[in-house]
Coordinates of C-alpha atoms in Angstrom, one line a residue:
M247 CA 163.7 144.6 93.0
K248 CA 163.1 141.8 95.5
K249 CA 163.8 139.2 92.8
Q250 CA 167.1 140.8 91.9
Y251 CA 168.1 140.8 95.6
L252 CA 167.3 137.1 96.0
A253 CA 169.2 136.2 92.8
L254 CA 172.2 138.1 94.1
Q255 CA 172.1 136.3 97.4
L256 CA 171.7 132.9 95.9
F257 CA 174.7 133.5 93.6
G258 CA 176.6 134.3 96.7
I259 CA 175.4 131.0 98.2
S260 CA 176.8 129.1 95.3
L261 CA 180.2 130.7 95.5
F262 CA 180.3 130.3 99.3
A263 CA 179.3 126.6 99.2
V264 CA 182.0 125.7 96.7
A265 CA 184.7 126.7 99.2
Q266 CA 183.2 124.6 102.1
S267 CA 182.9 120.9 102.8
T268 CA 179.3 119.7 102.1
P269 CA 177.9 116.3 102.9
L270 CA 177.3 115.4 99.2
A271 CA 176.1 112.1 97.9
H272 CA 178.7 111.2 95.3
I273 CA 180.7 108.5 93.4
T274 CA 184.1 109.2 92.1
I275 CA 186.5 107.1 90.1
Q276 CA 189.9 107.7 91.8
E277 CA 192.9 108.6 89.7
P278 CA 194.2 105.2 88.5
S279 CA 197.6 104.0 87.6
L280 CA 198.2 104.5 83.9
A281 CA 198.7 101.7 81.4
C282 CA 202.2 102.2 80.1
S283 CA 201.7 100.1 76.9
P284 CA 198.8 98.6 75.0
G285 CA 197.2 95.7 76.8
I286 CA 198.6 96.5 80.2
C287 CA 195.9 96.3 82.8
T288 CA 195.0 98.8 85.5
T289 CA 192.3 99.0 88.2
L290 CA 189.6 101.6 88.3
T291 CA 188.5 102.1 92.0
T292 CA 185.6 104.1 93.2
A293 CA 185.1 106.3 96.3
F294 CA 181.4 106.7 97.1
S295 CA 178.9 107.7 99.7
T296 CA 177.7 104.8 101.8
L297 CA 174.0 105.8 102.3
K298 CA 172.0 104.5 105.3
S299 CA 168.4 104.3 106.1
T300 CA 166.7 106.8 108.4
T301 CA 165.3 104.2 110.9
N302 CA 167.9 105.5 113.3
Y303 CA 170.2 108.5 113.6
Q304 CA 173.5 109.5 115.3
V305 CA 174.4 113.1 116.2
A306 CA 177.8 114.5 116.2
S307 CA 179.4 117.9 116.8
I308 CA 180.8 119.5 113.6
P309 CA 182.8 122.8 113.2
F310 CA 180.7 125.9 113.2
N311 CA 181.3 126.9 109.6
P312 CA 177.9 127.6 108.1
L313 CA 177.8 126.8 104.4
F314 CA 174.9 129.0 103.5
P315 CA 174.0 132.6 104.5
Y316 CA 171.3 133.5 107.0
T317 CA 169.5 135.9 104.7
G318 CA 168.1 136.0 101.2
G319 CA 165.3 133.5 101.3
T320 CA 161.5 133.7 101.3
L321 CA 160.3 135.5 104.5
L322 CA 157.8 134.1 107.0
N323 CA 154.9 136.6 107.4
N324 CA 155.7 138.6 110.6
S325 CA 152.3 140.3 110.9
A326 CA 151.8 138.1 113.9
D327 CA 153.8 135.9 116.2
D328 CA 153.8 132.1 116.6
L329 CA 153.0 131.2 113.0
W330 CA 153.6 128.4 110.6
T331 CA 154.5 129.0 106.9
P332 CA 152.2 127.8 104.2
A333 CA 153.0 124.3 103.1
I334 CA 156.4 124.4 101.3
N335 CA 156.8 121.9 98.5
L336 CA 160.3 120.4 98.3
P337 CA 161.7 119.6 94.8
F338 CA 163.1 116.4 96.2
S339 CA 162.0 113.6 98.5
F340 CA 163.3 113.7 102.0
C341 CA 163.5 110.6 104.2
F342 CA 162.8 111.1 107.9
F343 CA 162.5 108.4 110.5
G344 CA 161.7 105.8 107.8
S345 CA 159.1 107.8 105.9
T346 CA 159.3 110.0 102.8
Y347 CA 158.2 113.6 102.6
N348 CA 157.9 116.3 99.9
S349 CA 156.3 119.1 101.9
V350 CA 157.3 120.8 105.2
L351 CA 156.1 123.6 107.5
V352 CA 158.5 126.1 109.0
G353 CA 157.5 127.6 112.3
S354 CA 158.5 131.0 113.8
N355 CA 159.7 129.3 117.0
G356 CA 162.8 127.6 115.6
V357 CA 161.2 124.4 114.3
M358 CA 160.2 122.7 111.1
T359 CA 157.8 119.8 110.8
F360 CA 156.7 117.2 108.2
D361 CA 153.4 116.8 110.1
L362 CA 150.9 118.6 107.9
T363 CA 148.0 116.7 109.6
N364 CA 148.3 117.8 113.2
Q365 CA 149.9 121.2 112.3
T366 CA 148.0 123.8 110.2
P367 CA 149.8 125.6 107.4
S368 CA 149.8 129.3 108.1
G369 CA 148.3 128.5 111.5
Y370 CA 149.4 128.6 115.1
C371 CA 152.9 127.4 115.9
S372 CA 152.9 126.2 119.5
W373 CA 155.4 127.6 121.9
P374 CA 154.6 126.2 125.4
F375 CA 156.7 123.2 126.3
T376 CA 158.9 122.1 129.2
Q377 CA 159.1 118.3 128.6
T378 CA 162.1 116.6 127.0
I379 CA 162.0 114.3 124.0
P380 CA 161.1 111.7 123.1
N381 CA 157.5 112.4 124.3
A382 CA 154.2 111.3 122.8
T383 CA 152.5 114.4 124.1
F384 CA 155.1 116.9 122.8
P385 CA 153.3 119.8 121.1
I386 CA 155.1 119.4 117.8
R387 CA 156.3 116.0 116.6
N388 CA 157.8 114.6 113.4
A389 CA 160.0 117.6 113.6
I390 CA 163.5 119.1 113.5
Y391 CA 164.2 121.5 116.4
G392 CA 166.9 124.1 115.8
V393 CA 166.6 126.0 118.2
Y394 CA 163.0 125.4 119.3
Q395 CA 162.1 128.3 121.7
D396 CA 159.5 131.0 122.0
S397 CA 160.8 133.6 119.5
N398 CA 159.0 136.8 118.8
I399 CA 159.0 137.9 115.1
S400 CA 156.5 140.8 115.5
S401 CA 157.4 144.4 115.0
P402 CA 158.2 145.5 117.6
P403 CA 160.3 144.1 119.2
V404 CA 161.8 143.3 115.7
T405 CA 163.3 146.6 114.4
N406 CA 164.6 145.6 111.0
A407 CA 162.5 142.9 109.4
L408 CA 164.7 142.6 106.3
V409 CA 167.4 141.2 108.6
Q410 CA 165.5 140.0 111.7
N411 CA 163.3 137.3 110.3
V412 CA 162.5 133.7 109.5
N413 CA 163.4 132.8 105.9
Y414 CA 163.9 129.7 103.8
Y415 CA 165.3 128.8 100.4
I416 CA 166.2 125.9 98.2
L417 CA 169.5 125.5 96.4
D418 CA 169.6 123.4 93.2
S419 CA 172.7 124.5 91.2
G420 CA 176.4 124.0 91.3
L421 CA 177.5 121.6 94.0
N422 CA 173.9 121.6 95.2
A423 CA 172.4 120.5 91.9
A424 CA 170.4 117.3 92.0
P425 CA 170.9 114.8 93.6
N426 CA 172.4 117.1 96.2
R427 CA 169.8 119.8 96.6
V428 CA 169.4 121.5 100.0
F429 CA 166.6 123.2 101.9
V430 CA 167.8 125.9 104.3
V431 CA 165.8 127.5 107.1
N432 CA 167.1 130.6 108.9
F433 CA 166.0 132.1 112.3
N434 CA 168.0 135.2 112.1
Q435 CA 168.6 137.8 114.9
L436 CA 165.3 137.2 116.6
P437 CA 164.2 138.5 120.0
Q438 CA 162.6 136.0 122.5
Y439 CA 159.2 136.6 123.8
Q440 CA 159.1 138.8 127.0
C441 CA 162.9 139.1 127.2
N442 CA 163.0 140.6 123.8
A443 CA 166.6 141.7 123.1
A444 CA 167.6 141.8 126.7
V445 CA 169.3 138.4 126.5
G446 CA 170.6 139.0 123.0
L447 CA 169.2 138.2 119.6
Q448 CA 168.9 134.6 118.7
T449 CA 170.3 133.1 115.4
S450 CA 170.2 129.6 114.2
Q451 CA 169.9 127.6 110.9
I452 CA 168.6 124.2 109.8
V453 CA 169.8 122.5 106.6
I454 CA 168.5 119.3 105.2
Y455 CA 170.3 117.5 102.3
E456 CA 168.8 115.6 99.4
T457 CA 169.8 111.9 99.0
T458 CA 172.0 111.7 102.1
N459 CA 169.1 112.8 104.3
I460 CA 171.5 114.5 106.6
I461 CA 170.4 117.3 108.9
D462 CA 172.6 120.1 110.1
V463 CA 171.8 122.6 112.8
Y464 CA 174.0 125.7 113.2
V465 CA 173.6 127.8 116.4
Q466 CA 175.3 131.2 116.3
N467 CA 173.6 132.4 119.5
R468 CA 171.1 130.9 122.0
T469 CA 170.6 132.4 125.4
A470 CA 167.8 131.2 127.7
C471 CA 165.0 133.6 128.6
T472 CA 164.6 132.1 132.1
S473 CA 161.7 134.4 133.0
W474 CA 159.4 132.9 130.3
N475 CA 158.4 129.3 129.6
S476 CA 161.1 128.2 132.0
G477 CA 163.7 129.3 129.6
S478 CA 163.1 126.2 127.5
G479 CA 165.2 125.5 124.4
L480 CA 165.7 122.4 122.3
I481 CA 168.0 121.0 119.6
G482 CA 167.1 117.6 118.2
I483 CA 164.8 115.5 116.0
Q484 CA 161.7 113.4 116.9
N485 CA 159.5 111.0 115.0
Q486 CA 155.7 111.3 114.5
A487 CA 154.8 109.1 117.4
G488 CA 157.1 110.8 119.8
T489 CA 158.7 107.5 120.6
L490 CA 162.1 108.1 119.0
A491 CA 164.2 111.2 119.4
V492 CA 167.9 112.2 119.1
T493 CA 169.4 115.2 120.8
P494 CA 173.0 116.3 121.4
A495 CA 174.3 116.0 124.9
A496 CA 172.9 118.8 127.1
R497 CA 170.8 120.2 124.3
N498 CA 167.4 118.5 125.2
T499 CA 164.8 120.8 126.6
G500 CA 166.4 123.1 129.2
T501 CA 167.9 126.5 130.0
W502 CA 171.2 126.0 128.3
S503 CA 173.0 128.6 126.3
A504 CA 175.3 128.2 123.2
T505 CA 177.4 130.2 120.9
N506 CA 178.9 129.2 117.5
E507 CA 178.2 125.5 117.7
A508 CA 176.9 123.0 115.1
W509 CA 175.4 119.5 115.1
R510 CA 175.0 117.0 112.3
F511 CA 172.2 114.3 112.5
S512 CA 173.2 111.5 110.2
P513 CA 171.1 108.5 109.3
D514 CA 172.4 105.4 111.0
G515 CA 170.1 102.6 110.0
G516 CA 171.2 99.8 107.7
N517 CA 173.1 100.5 104.5
L518 CA 170.8 101.2 101.6
P519 CA 171.0 98.8 98.7
Y520 CA 172.9 99.9 95.7
V521 CA 174.1 98.7 92.2
F522 CA 177.1 99.8 90.2
S523 CA 176.8 100.2 86.4
W524 CA 180.1 100.7 84.5
Y525 CA 180.3 102.3 81.0
D526 CA 183.0 102.4 78.3
N527 CA 182.4 105.3 75.9
G528 CA 178.8 105.4 77.1
V529 CA 178.2 101.7 76.4
L530 CA 177.2 99.6 79.4
M531 CA 179.7 96.9 80.5
P532 CA 177.2 94.3 81.6
D533 CA 179.6 92.0 83.4
E534 CA 181.0 94.8 85.6
T535 CA 178.8 95.4 88.7
S536 CA 181.4 95.9 91.5
S537 CA 182.9 99.0 93.0
S538 CA 186.2 98.5 91.1
I539 CA 187.0 96.9 87.8
V540 CA 190.2 96.0 85.8
V541 CA 190.6 97.4 82.3
C542 CA 193.3 96.7 79.8
P543 CA 193.1 99.4 77.1
V544 CA 194.6 98.7 73.7
L545 CA 193.8 102.2 72.3
N546 CA 193.7 105.5 73.9
D547 CA 190.1 106.4 73.1
N548 CA 188.3 104.9 76.1
S549 CA 186.3 107.0 78.5
Y550 CA 185.1 105.1 81.6
T551 CA 182.3 106.2 83.9
V552 CA 180.2 104.5 86.6
N553 CA 176.7 105.1 87.9
L554 CA 175.7 104.2 91.5
S555 CA 172.0 103.4 91.7
V556 CA 170.7 103.7 95.3
I557 CA 167.3 102.4 96.5
T558 CA 166.0 105.1 98.9
C559 CA 163.4 104.8 101.7
N560 CA 160.4 105.1 99.4
N561 CA 161.8 102.4 97.1
A562 CA 162.7 105.1 94.6
Q563 CA 166.0 104.9 92.7
T564 CA 168.6 107.7 92.9
V565 CA 171.4 107.6 90.4
L566 CA 174.8 109.1 91.2
Q567 CA 177.1 109.7 88.2
S568 CA 180.8 109.6 88.4
N569 CA 183.5 111.6 86.8
A570 CA 185.0 110.3 83.5
I571 CA 188.4 108.7 83.3
N572 CA 190.0 109.2 79.9
Q573 CA 193.3 108.4 78.2
L574 CA 194.5 105.6 80.4
L575 CA 197.0 104.5 77.9
V576 CA 200.3 106.4 77.9
I577 CA 201.9 107.0 74.6
E578 CA 205.5 106.1 74.7
P579 CA 207.8 109.1 74.7
A580 CA 209.8 109.9 71.6
F581 CA 213.0 108.2 72.7
E582 CA 216.0 108.3 70.4
S583 CA 217.6 105.1 69.3
A584 CA 220.7 104.2 71.3
P585 CA 223.7 103.7 69.0
N586 CA 225.7 100.6 69.4
L587 CA 229.2 101.2 70.9
I588 CA 231.9 99.8 68.6
F589 CA 235.4 99.2 69.9
C590 CA 238.0 98.8 67.2
T591 CA 241.0 97.3 68.9
Q592 CA 243.5 94.5 69.0
E593 CA 244.3 95.2 72.6
P594 CA 243.5 92.4 75.1
P595 CA 240.7 93.0 77.6
V596 CA 239.6 94.8 79.8
Y597 CA 237.7 97.4 77.8
I598 CA 236.1 100.6 79.2
A599 CA 232.8 102.0 77.9
D600 CA 230.8 105.1 78.8
L601 CA 227.3 103.8 79.0
A602 CA 225.9 107.0 80.4
S603 CA 226.5 108.8 77.1
N604 CA 224.1 106.5 75.4
G605 CA 221.4 107.1 78.1
N606 CA 221.8 110.8 77.4
V607 CA 221.2 110.1 73.7
I608 CA 218.0 108.1 74.4
V609 CA 216.4 111.0 76.3
S610 CA 218.0 113.8 74.3
G611 CA 214.7 115.0 72.9
L612 CA 212.9 114.9 76.3
N613 CA 213.4 116.4 79.7
A614 CA 216.1 114.2 81.1
N615 CA 215.2 115.3 84.7
D616 CA 211.9 113.4 84.4
Y617 CA 213.7 110.1 84.2
T618 CA 215.7 107.8 86.5
I619 CA 218.1 106.0 84.1
R620 CA 219.9 102.8 85.1
Y621 CA 221.9 100.2 83.2
Y622 CA 221.7 96.5 83.5
E623 CA 223.4 93.4 82.1
S624 CA 220.2 91.4 82.2
L625 CA 216.9 92.1 80.4
A626 CA 214.9 90.6 83.3
D627 CA 216.7 92.8 85.8
A628 CA 216.0 95.9 83.8
E629 CA 212.4 95.0 83.4
N630 CA 212.0 94.5 87.2
S631 CA 214.1 97.5 88.2
A632 CA 216.4 95.2 90.2
A633 CA 218.8 96.5 92.7
N634 CA 221.9 95.1 90.9
Y635 CA 222.2 97.9 88.3
I636 CA 225.6 99.1 87.1
L637 CA 226.8 101.5 89.7
D638 CA 229.4 103.4 87.5
P639 CA 228.0 103.5 84.0
S640 CA 230.5 106.1 82.9
N641 CA 233.4 103.6 83.5
Y642 CA 231.9 100.2 82.7
S643 CA 234.4 97.4 82.3
F644 CA 233.8 94.5 80.0
I645 CA 235.8 91.7 78.3
E646 CA 233.5 90.5 75.5
N647 CA 230.6 91.6 73.3
K648 CA 227.6 92.4 75.4
T649 CA 224.1 93.7 75.3
I650 CA 223.4 96.5 77.7
Y651 CA 219.8 97.2 78.9
V652 CA 218.7 100.7 79.8
S653 CA 215.9 101.1 82.4
L654 CA 214.1 104.4 82.0
Q655 CA 211.7 105.2 84.9
E656 CA 209.5 108.3 84.4
E657 CA 209.1 109.9 87.8
L658 CA 207.0 113.0 87.6
Q659 CA 203.8 112.3 85.6
T660 CA 203.0 108.8 84.4
G661 CA 205.3 106.6 86.5
C662 CA 205.8 104.4 83.4
H663 CA 208.9 102.2 83.0
Y664 CA 210.6 101.5 79.7
V665 CA 213.6 99.3 78.7
K666 CA 215.9 100.0 75.7
S667 CA 219.1 98.2 74.7
F668 CA 222.3 98.7 72.7
E669 CA 225.3 96.5 71.9
L670 CA 228.9 96.7 73.0
T671 CA 230.9 95.2 70.1
I672 CA 234.6 94.5 69.9
I673 CA 236.0 94.4 66.4
P674 CA 239.6 93.4 65.8
L675 CA 241.8 94.8 63.1
V676 CA 240.0 95.3 59.8
T677 CA 242.1 94.3 56.8
A678 CA 242.5 96.6 53.8
P679 CA 240.3 96.1 50.7
T680 CA 241.7 94.1 47.8
G681 CA 241.8 94.4 44.0
D682 CA 244.1 95.1 41.1
I683 CA 246.9 97.5 42.1
S684 CA 247.0 98.9 38.5
Q685 CA 243.8 99.9 36.8
N686 CA 243.1 101.6 33.4
F687 CA 240.5 104.4 32.9
T688 CA 239.2 106.6 30.2
N689 CA 238.7 110.3 30.3
G690 CA 235.8 111.3 32.6
Q691 CA 235.9 108.3 34.8
T692 CA 236.1 108.8 38.6
L693 CA 237.1 106.9 41.7
A694 CA 233.7 105.2 41.7
N695 CA 234.8 103.4 38.5
L696 CA 237.8 101.7 40.2
V697 CA 237.1 98.1 41.2
V698 CA 238.1 97.1 44.8
T699 CA 236.6 94.5 47.1
G700 CA 235.5 95.6 50.6
E701 CA 232.8 97.3 52.6
N702 CA 232.2 101.0 52.6
I703 CA 235.2 102.0 50.6
I704 CA 236.9 105.3 51.6
W705 CA 239.6 106.9 49.3
Y706 CA 242.6 108.9 50.4
D707 CA 245.2 110.9 48.6
S708 CA 248.1 109.5 50.6
P709 CA 249.1 106.2 52.2
A710 CA 248.8 107.7 55.8
D711 CA 246.8 110.6 57.1
G712 CA 246.1 112.8 54.1
N713 CA 242.7 113.9 52.7
V714 CA 239.5 111.9 52.1
L715 CA 238.6 112.0 48.4
P716 CA 235.0 112.0 47.2
T717 CA 234.1 109.1 44.8
T718 CA 233.3 111.8 42.1
T719 CA 237.0 112.7 41.9
L720 CA 238.1 112.4 38.3
L721 CA 240.9 109.9 37.8
Q722 CA 244.3 111.3 36.8
N723 CA 246.9 109.4 34.7
N724 CA 249.7 107.7 36.6
T725 CA 248.3 108.6 40.0
T726 CA 248.0 106.4 43.1
Y727 CA 244.9 106.5 45.2
Y728 CA 244.6 104.7 48.6
A729 CA 241.5 102.8 49.7
T730 CA 240.3 101.6 53.1
Q731 CA 237.2 99.8 54.1
S732 CA 234.9 100.4 57.1
V733 CA 233.3 97.4 58.8
D734 CA 230.7 98.2 61.5
G735 CA 232.3 101.6 62.0
C736 CA 235.9 100.3 62.2
E737 CA 238.2 101.5 59.4
S738 CA 241.0 99.5 58.2
N739 CA 243.6 102.2 57.9
R740 CA 244.6 102.9 61.6
N741 CA 246.7 105.6 59.9
T742 CA 249.2 103.0 58.7
N743 CA 250.4 102.1 55.2
A744 CA 249.7 98.4 55.7
N745 CA 245.9 99.0 55.9
R746 CA 245.5 101.3 52.9
F747 CA 245.2 99.5 49.6
A748 CA 247.1 101.4 46.8
V749 CA 245.7 101.6 43.3
T750 CA 247.6 103.3 40.5
T751 CA 245.5 104.5 37.5
F752 CA 246.5 104.8 33.8
L753 CA 244.7 106.7 31.1
V754 CA 243.7 104.8 27.9
L755 CA 242.3 106.5 24.7
S756 CA 238.6 106.4 23.9
N757 CA 236.4 107.9 21.2
S758 CA 235.0 111.3 21.7
F759 CA 231.7 110.2 20.4
F760 CA 229.9 107.6 22.5
S761 CA 227.5 105.2 20.9
T762 CA 227.1 101.5 21.7
S763 CA 224.3 99.1 21.2
A764 CA 223.2 100.0 24.8
F765 CA 223.4 103.8 24.7
S766 CA 223.4 106.7 22.1
V767 CA 224.2 110.3 22.7
Y768 CA 223.9 112.9 19.9
P769 CA 224.8 115.4 18.5
N770 CA 228.4 115.5 19.8
P771 CA 229.6 118.3 19.8
V772 CA 226.3 119.8 21.0
H773 CA 225.0 123.3 20.7
D774 CA 221.7 123.2 22.5
L775 CA 219.7 120.0 22.8
L776 CA 221.6 116.8 23.6
T777 CA 219.6 113.6 23.1
I778 CA 220.3 110.5 25.1
T779 CA 218.8 107.1 24.4
A780 CA 219.2 103.6 25.9
Q781 CA 217.9 100.1 25.3
E782 CA 216.9 99.9 29.0
I783 CA 215.3 102.4 31.4
L784 CA 217.8 105.1 32.4
K785 CA 217.8 105.2 36.1
S786 CA 220.2 108.1 36.6
I787 CA 222.2 110.7 34.6
V788 CA 225.0 112.7 36.3
V789 CA 226.8 115.5 34.4
Y790 CA 230.3 116.6 35.5
N791 CA 232.5 119.4 34.3
A792 CA 236.1 118.9 33.3
V793 CA 237.4 119.3 36.9
G794 CA 235.0 116.7 38.3
Q795 CA 232.3 119.0 39.7
Q796 CA 228.8 117.7 39.5
I797 CA 226.6 120.3 37.7
L798 CA 223.4 118.2 37.0
S799 CA 221.7 115.1 38.3
L800 CA 218.6 113.5 36.8
D801 CA 216.5 110.4 37.5
P802 CA 214.7 110.0 34.1
D803 CA 213.1 106.5 34.6
Q804 CA 212.6 106.4 30.8
K805 CA 214.6 105.2 27.8
E806 CA 215.1 108.6 26.0
L807 CA 215.3 112.2 27.1
Q808 CA 216.9 115.5 26.0
I809 CA 219.1 117.8 28.0
N810 CA 219.2 121.5 27.2
T811 CA 222.8 122.6 27.3
A812 CA 222.2 126.1 26.1
K813 CA 223.3 127.5 29.4
F814 CA 226.4 125.3 29.7
T815 CA 229.7 127.1 29.1
S816 CA 231.7 125.8 26.2
G817 CA 234.1 123.0 27.1
V818 CA 234.3 119.3 27.9
Y819 CA 231.6 117.6 30.0
F820 CA 231.3 114.0 31.2
L821 CA 228.0 112.1 31.4
K822 CA 227.6 109.1 33.7
L823 CA 224.7 106.9 32.6
N824 CA 223.2 104.2 34.7
T825 CA 220.6 101.5 34.0
E826 CA 219.6 98.5 36.1
T827 CA 222.4 96.5 34.5
E828 CA 224.9 98.9 33.0
S829 CA 226.9 102.0 33.8
R830 CA 228.8 104.1 31.3
I831 CA 230.7 107.4 31.2
L832 CA 231.0 109.5 28.0
K833 CA 232.6 112.7 27.1
V834 CA 230.6 115.4 25.3
L835 CA 231.9 118.7 23.8
K836 CA 229.8 121.8 24.3
K837 CA 230.3 124.4 21.6

């Protein structure tokens, strides 16, 4: 049952310590600036403990905020008063006044010592003293005093030994895992000799920290028993010879009282030597030995860490390991391409463009609120986020073709900066396409068979306005069709007759059976299977009904194939056959 109680208490210690500020030995890679594109460099900078030797100390007041509870440890035998514990083996080396120790004694009178030669484990812990420190004749030296006074752990006057006791424990998990283990000694709710509880119960705590070699003393209550031993009490540390000692002001041997105060004794000798070792994906970077390095990731699979190796007072090496920094390279967001803005006009300058609409297009698949978007006339200005950006991008005036550069600054997460561009292009009047104004056709041919010269031909059914006709429209006898061309998005028609090219078509007779040296189609008329052969590879076959509706499209990529027409309704069909070099249309009758 005792083991279960101790485990519960230590679990509470772990949770309690997490919420507090502990003097941990550490090295941390600080959050770096991200690399916004492959090959861009960034600096990894460390924050780390500067550890000092214990040849000297400084003491400072700290907030009274004990990190660890006063109960739950191994109890000092209270069958008698004025006792030392047996030798306690520490799981870590502790440096104290320039020497290294792995064992301590805890005394019932508010003291712990590393002197296992002049003090006897489980023996008598001296209580008479009135001298201040440093003092070569002090009864207990090489010691931490917190609070050293003549306590009485016997029963009586102790009434509840489970609470009123001297106890100690070691923490070696969580924040206090190696190399930041701690040894905690508690003097909890103890009477003083002779005064007993008349001046109040006395509570204090000593904590020593691995690696940093820091010592904390917490005093919840200390009241002098002036009728015994001159009311002597002491907070401080002293070396083995009694020649060096450090005490807080007004806390050397005396009749002082204190409530809820804390003191930290920090090593203050020279800085301990240390070495940095940097790793990339666990592989040592031999040329990197400083506290910060510059890296230029090309891929996003790097994981950087650093070890800080410290040579402690016994010439042993303590290695502190950092956090890992991963994914320094920012993958560019999925920006949309900005369309070029085309201005089809014969009007003289000035022209007005809405640049902001294009910026909205670029971030249309993202959260636009994450970006500051600005527009520039110069690439260099955009790349440098210069102050001369276009102030009113929704009403931008220009007089000639121009490249606009869009600066996109991500503000919330990565801080990365991107530059995109688009063109402002002025296109004057586009002329109508050209060709023969009268063209013959055979049954089954479509607008696609008419020959006109121009780019991106568009067909209409009237010289102005009217309806756009698909190129699959079957040609009709003695009918005029009207063509325009579109150059860079500018169409030639402008809704005027002058810019639509008129072509009138005339039907000429052709054989109902189609067979040339290049193509053969049989049988015709067909009942079920229609065979098509060609001297070259057939690239495409499109079948239309009599009203020009496409009902079948094939990409054979072979010289011969069969089409099953069993499900076709009876009537006339047109086949458009295409090879690499020829295109033909034939009429087939389905029975």
